[in-house]
Amino acid sequence: MNRTVAKEDLDSRIFNAINIILLCICTVIIVVPLWNVVISSLSSGKALAEGGFIFWSPEFSLENYRAVFQDETIGLAFVVSLAKTFIGVITHVFFCAMIGYGLSKKYIRGRKLYVAMGVITMFFSGGMIPTYLLIKSLGLLNSFWVYIIPALFSYYDVVILMNFFRNVPDSLEESAKIDGAGDWRIFLKIFIPLSMPAMATIALFNGVGQWNDFMTTKLYITDQSLYPLQMKLYEIIVQSQTQSMQNVGGSAIIETTTKGVQLATIVITTLPIVVMYPILQRYFISGMMMGAVKE
Amino acid sequence: MDKTAVVPVNGKSPMSTKKPMGQRVKEFVIDYKRQWEIQSMVIPGIIFMIIFCFIPIYGLTIAFKSYTVIDTLDSAPWVGLENFRIILSDKYFWDAVVNTLGISFLKLAIGFVIPIILSIMIYELSGGRFKKIVQTISYLPHFLSWIVLGGMLIAWFSSSGMFNEILLSLGLISKPVNILLDANKYWWIATLSDIWKEAGWGTILYLAIMSKIDPTYYEAAKIDGASRMRQIWNITLPNMKPIISLNLILTVSGLLGSNLDQTLVLMNSQNRVKAEVINSYVYRMGMTQGDFSYATAVGLGVSIVSVILLISANKVSSKLNDNQSVL
């Protein structure tokens, strides 16, 4: 008996050791490149041109960030990104909650048809070109509202909120009805405050999506003053790519200036996500689980 | 007391199938009017779906038309299957199909297995701080946008970047190379960068399923002297079989899809031959060259094939899983 315990222990210990070593390698593979970007963005142009560093820069400088902050278009892009994220998240969550609340009532007439329509939107779409033609005919091209209006609705989020509203005891609604409250009042005063955790989860995911969204701009916006950060960053990347291809072995100065600006913009674009990440992490596992419990 | 008597406003009249049609319509209208407040919450969503989902689906008809910029959706002349006939002989389209399938199969072969292995490794950790740190770090890249990651990749792979420095110090190369300009390496870059970004995130669902496995199985196996690898093989993996096959079906049906953000940011004039995928081809034909009808036809054709793939993958897996359909 004693021997088998010892053997099992040894097997377990070897397993644990290998497991921990492999997972350490995995985290290093993720962390080191990210660290390298931060360090590079804080390096001087000379250090970037010479390159050859991984963990620590030979010469630190804030010149990249100074260049970014002097560029007014990047500041404007930051404002556009913030505005579209805030307005987009609030309107999206409210719109989905409103529909989800309506659909959570089993007695609502036409419910079967509404649900069928919603399910169809989850599986079928017109695709890129028909959607573009629609946006164009609605006059939303080169309008700030193209970030907000088409992003109002997601049937997936509606289902999550609908399931959440279902779990609220009926007695709350009934007693409010007896006191003479209408559906809107009950929704706004009772159900919205009660479902804050579910709405926060959806808001966080939607917010990351809005902040990271780039295709909407690429497809529908040509007016530079409406570019969000992601699009601005994309332009900088394309610009520096063409430059580095054009002067292979040529002037290093132009190349490193755009590279420095590119790195600093990357860090600034990612910073809000990293700041929000601890809050995100608290919510996303419960969010995944909510999505898994469907009708 | 009867519930409906307390809340008569919401009470749906008991519906009997024997009632005549006229009366049923009348009841519906009365109920609907009584529910106007709750209906007013749903109606905006219905209008939204009609405008932003169903009109574009109707717009797919331009795939069978010859649509030019001056036309409206209805004035464009019908051309039948002409656009689809052009697809069959379009060399650039088939190049894009080859690239799409190449990248998708690499992602399937490597990117599908890694999250499973990673989630088992995390599950086997005894818990505590290390587990938390590993999870926190591995989920993080998921929240970076592809534009940000693209910019990072370009910086890492540039001739003075980190990647070249590592290869140089390991003695694998003698001169810095920019592999983003090497078309033959593009499939690998697309696959591996996608795995770097999404592998950690992919473990969440698996870990959630594993946390529901009854721990007494492991205790029993331990008493029987089963090694840790054996426990994984005979307890953990069988319990994950349903979710793995569901994921596999979804992956197979997405073989013809690819990540447009990733392609747009990583593609350049040097690697275009290997980087152009179906999505980016639709984008180029439609948005850059303005050939709306043709681009829509390509998109529609690909979606139809994807649906066929989904159905057949589901059939195959239900055969393998003792006729129990996963979907």
PDB file of N, CA, C and O in Angstrom, chain B residues 107 110 114 146 153 186-197 262:
ATOM      1  N   LYS B 107      -5.399  26.467 -39.416  1.00  0.00           N
ATOM      2  CA  LYS B 107      -6.026  26.899 -38.165  1.00  0.00           C
ATOM      3  C   LYS B 107      -6.777  25.742 -37.522  1.00  0.00           C
ATOM      4  O   LYS B 107      -6.805  25.612 -36.300  1.00  0.00           O
ATOM      5  N   ILE B 110      -4.009  23.061 -36.106  1.00  0.00           N
ATOM      6  CA  ILE B 110      -3.239  23.475 -34.933  1.00  0.00           C
ATOM      7  C   ILE B 110      -4.124  24.239 -33.954  1.00  0.00           C
ATOM      8  O   ILE B 110      -4.160  23.948 -32.773  1.00  0.00           O
ATOM      9  N   ILE B 114      -4.920  23.238 -29.750  1.00  0.00           N
ATOM     10  CA  ILE B 114      -4.194  23.939 -28.685  1.00  0.00           C
ATOM     11  C   ILE B 114      -5.103  24.394 -27.533  1.00  0.00           C
ATOM     12  O   ILE B 114      -4.766  24.158 -26.372  1.00  0.00           O
ATOM     13  N   TRP B 146      -7.520  43.437 -34.141  1.00  0.00           N
ATOM     14  CA  TRP B 146      -6.585  42.928 -35.147  1.00  0.00           C
ATOM     15  C   TRP B 146      -5.704  44.037 -35.713  1.00  0.00           C
ATOM     16  O   TRP B 146      -4.589  43.777 -36.167  1.00  0.00           O
ATOM     17  N   LEU B 153       2.649  42.967 -34.929  1.00  0.00           N
ATOM     18  CA  LEU B 153       3.348  41.960 -35.731  1.00  0.00           C
ATOM     19  C   LEU B 153       4.344  42.620 -36.671  1.00  0.00           C
ATOM     20  O   LEU B 153       5.473  42.142 -36.836  1.00  0.00           O
ATOM     21  N   TYR B 186       3.214  33.452 -45.400  1.00  0.00           N
ATOM     22  CA  TYR B 186       2.027  34.168 -44.927  1.00  0.00           C
ATOM     23  C   TYR B 186       1.025  33.261 -44.215  1.00  0.00           C
ATOM     24  O   TYR B 186       0.487  33.619 -43.183  1.00  0.00           O
ATOM     25  N   TRP B 187       0.756  32.083 -44.777  1.00  0.00           N
ATOM     26  CA  TRP B 187      -0.239  31.185 -44.158  1.00  0.00           C
ATOM     27  C   TRP B 187       0.113  30.893 -42.705  1.00  0.00           C
ATOM     28  O   TRP B 187      -0.741  30.870 -41.836  1.00  0.00           O
ATOM     29  N   TRP B 188       1.421  30.693 -42.475  1.00  0.00           N
ATOM     30  CA  TRP B 188       1.868  30.393 -41.116  1.00  0.00           C
ATOM     31  C   TRP B 188       1.711  31.602 -40.207  1.00  0.00           C
ATOM     32  O   TRP B 188       1.317  31.484 -39.059  1.00  0.00           O
ATOM     33  N   ILE B 189       2.029  32.779 -40.753  1.00  0.00           N
ATOM     34  CA  ILE B 189       1.884  33.989 -39.935  1.00  0.00           C
ATOM     35  C   ILE B 189       0.425  34.171 -39.553  1.00  0.00           C
ATOM     36  O   ILE B 189       0.085  34.435 -38.391  1.00  0.00           O
ATOM     37  N   ALA B 190      -0.469  34.009 -40.557  1.00  0.00           N
ATOM     38  CA  ALA B 190      -1.892  34.193 -40.275  1.00  0.00           C
ATOM     39  C   ALA B 190      -2.370  33.195 -39.225  1.00  0.00           C
ATOM     40  O   ALA B 190      -3.101  33.551 -38.293  1.00  0.00           O
ATOM     41  N   THR B 191      -1.938  31.934 -39.356  1.00  0.00           N
ATOM     42  CA  THR B 191      -2.392  30.899 -38.428  1.00  0.00           C
ATOM     43  C   THR B 191      -1.840  31.119 -37.033  1.00  0.00           C
ATOM     44  O   THR B 191      -2.589  31.144 -36.051  1.00  0.00           O
ATOM     45  N   LEU B 192      -0.519  31.303 -36.945  1.00  0.00           N
ATOM     46  CA  LEU B 192       0.098  31.374 -35.623  1.00  0.00           C
ATOM     47  C   LEU B 192      -0.304  32.641 -34.877  1.00  0.00           C
ATOM     48  O   LEU B 192      -0.503  32.610 -33.661  1.00  0.00           O
ATOM     49  N   SER B 193      -0.458  33.762 -35.611  1.00  0.00           N
ATOM     50  CA  SER B 193      -0.872  34.975 -34.903  1.00  0.00           C
ATOM     51  C   SER B 193      -2.304  34.823 -34.402  1.00  0.00           C
ATOM     52  O   SER B 193      -2.649  35.306 -33.317  1.00  0.00           O
ATOM     53  N   ASP B 194      -3.134  34.128 -35.159  1.00  0.00           N
ATOM     54  CA  ASP B 194      -4.509  33.887 -34.706  1.00  0.00           C
ATOM     55  C   ASP B 194      -4.519  33.016 -33.454  1.00  0.00           C
ATOM     56  O   ASP B 194      -5.265  33.269 -32.508  1.00  0.00           O
ATOM     57  N   ILE B 195      -3.656  32.012 -33.431  1.00  0.00           N
ATOM     58  CA  ILE B 195      -3.593  31.143 -32.254  1.00  0.00           C
ATOM     59  C   ILE B 195      -3.084  31.925 -31.043  1.00  0.00           C
ATOM     60  O   ILE B 195      -3.621  31.826 -29.951  1.00  0.00           O
ATOM     61  N   TRP B 196      -2.054  32.729 -31.257  1.00  0.00           N
ATOM     62  CA  TRP B 196      -1.509  33.544 -30.162  1.00  0.00           C
ATOM     63  C   TRP B 196      -2.614  34.392 -29.549  1.00  0.00           C
ATOM     64  O   TRP B 196      -2.703  34.553 -28.337  1.00  0.00           O
ATOM     65  N   LYS B 197      -3.483  34.931 -30.401  1.00  0.00           N
ATOM     66  CA  LYS B 197      -4.523  35.837 -29.928  1.00  0.00           C
ATOM     67  C   LYS B 197      -5.667  35.080 -29.252  1.00  0.00           C
ATOM     68  O   LYS B 197      -6.160  35.497 -28.211  1.00  0.00           O
ATOM     69  N   GLN B 262      -7.881  40.771 -40.059  1.00  0.00           N
ATOM     70  CA  GLN B 262      -6.527  40.242 -40.061  1.00  0.00           C
ATOM     71  C   GLN B 262      -5.912  40.358 -41.459  1.00  0.00           C
ATOM     72  O   GLN B 262      -4.778  40.801 -41.615  1.00  0.00           O
TER      73      GLN B 262
END
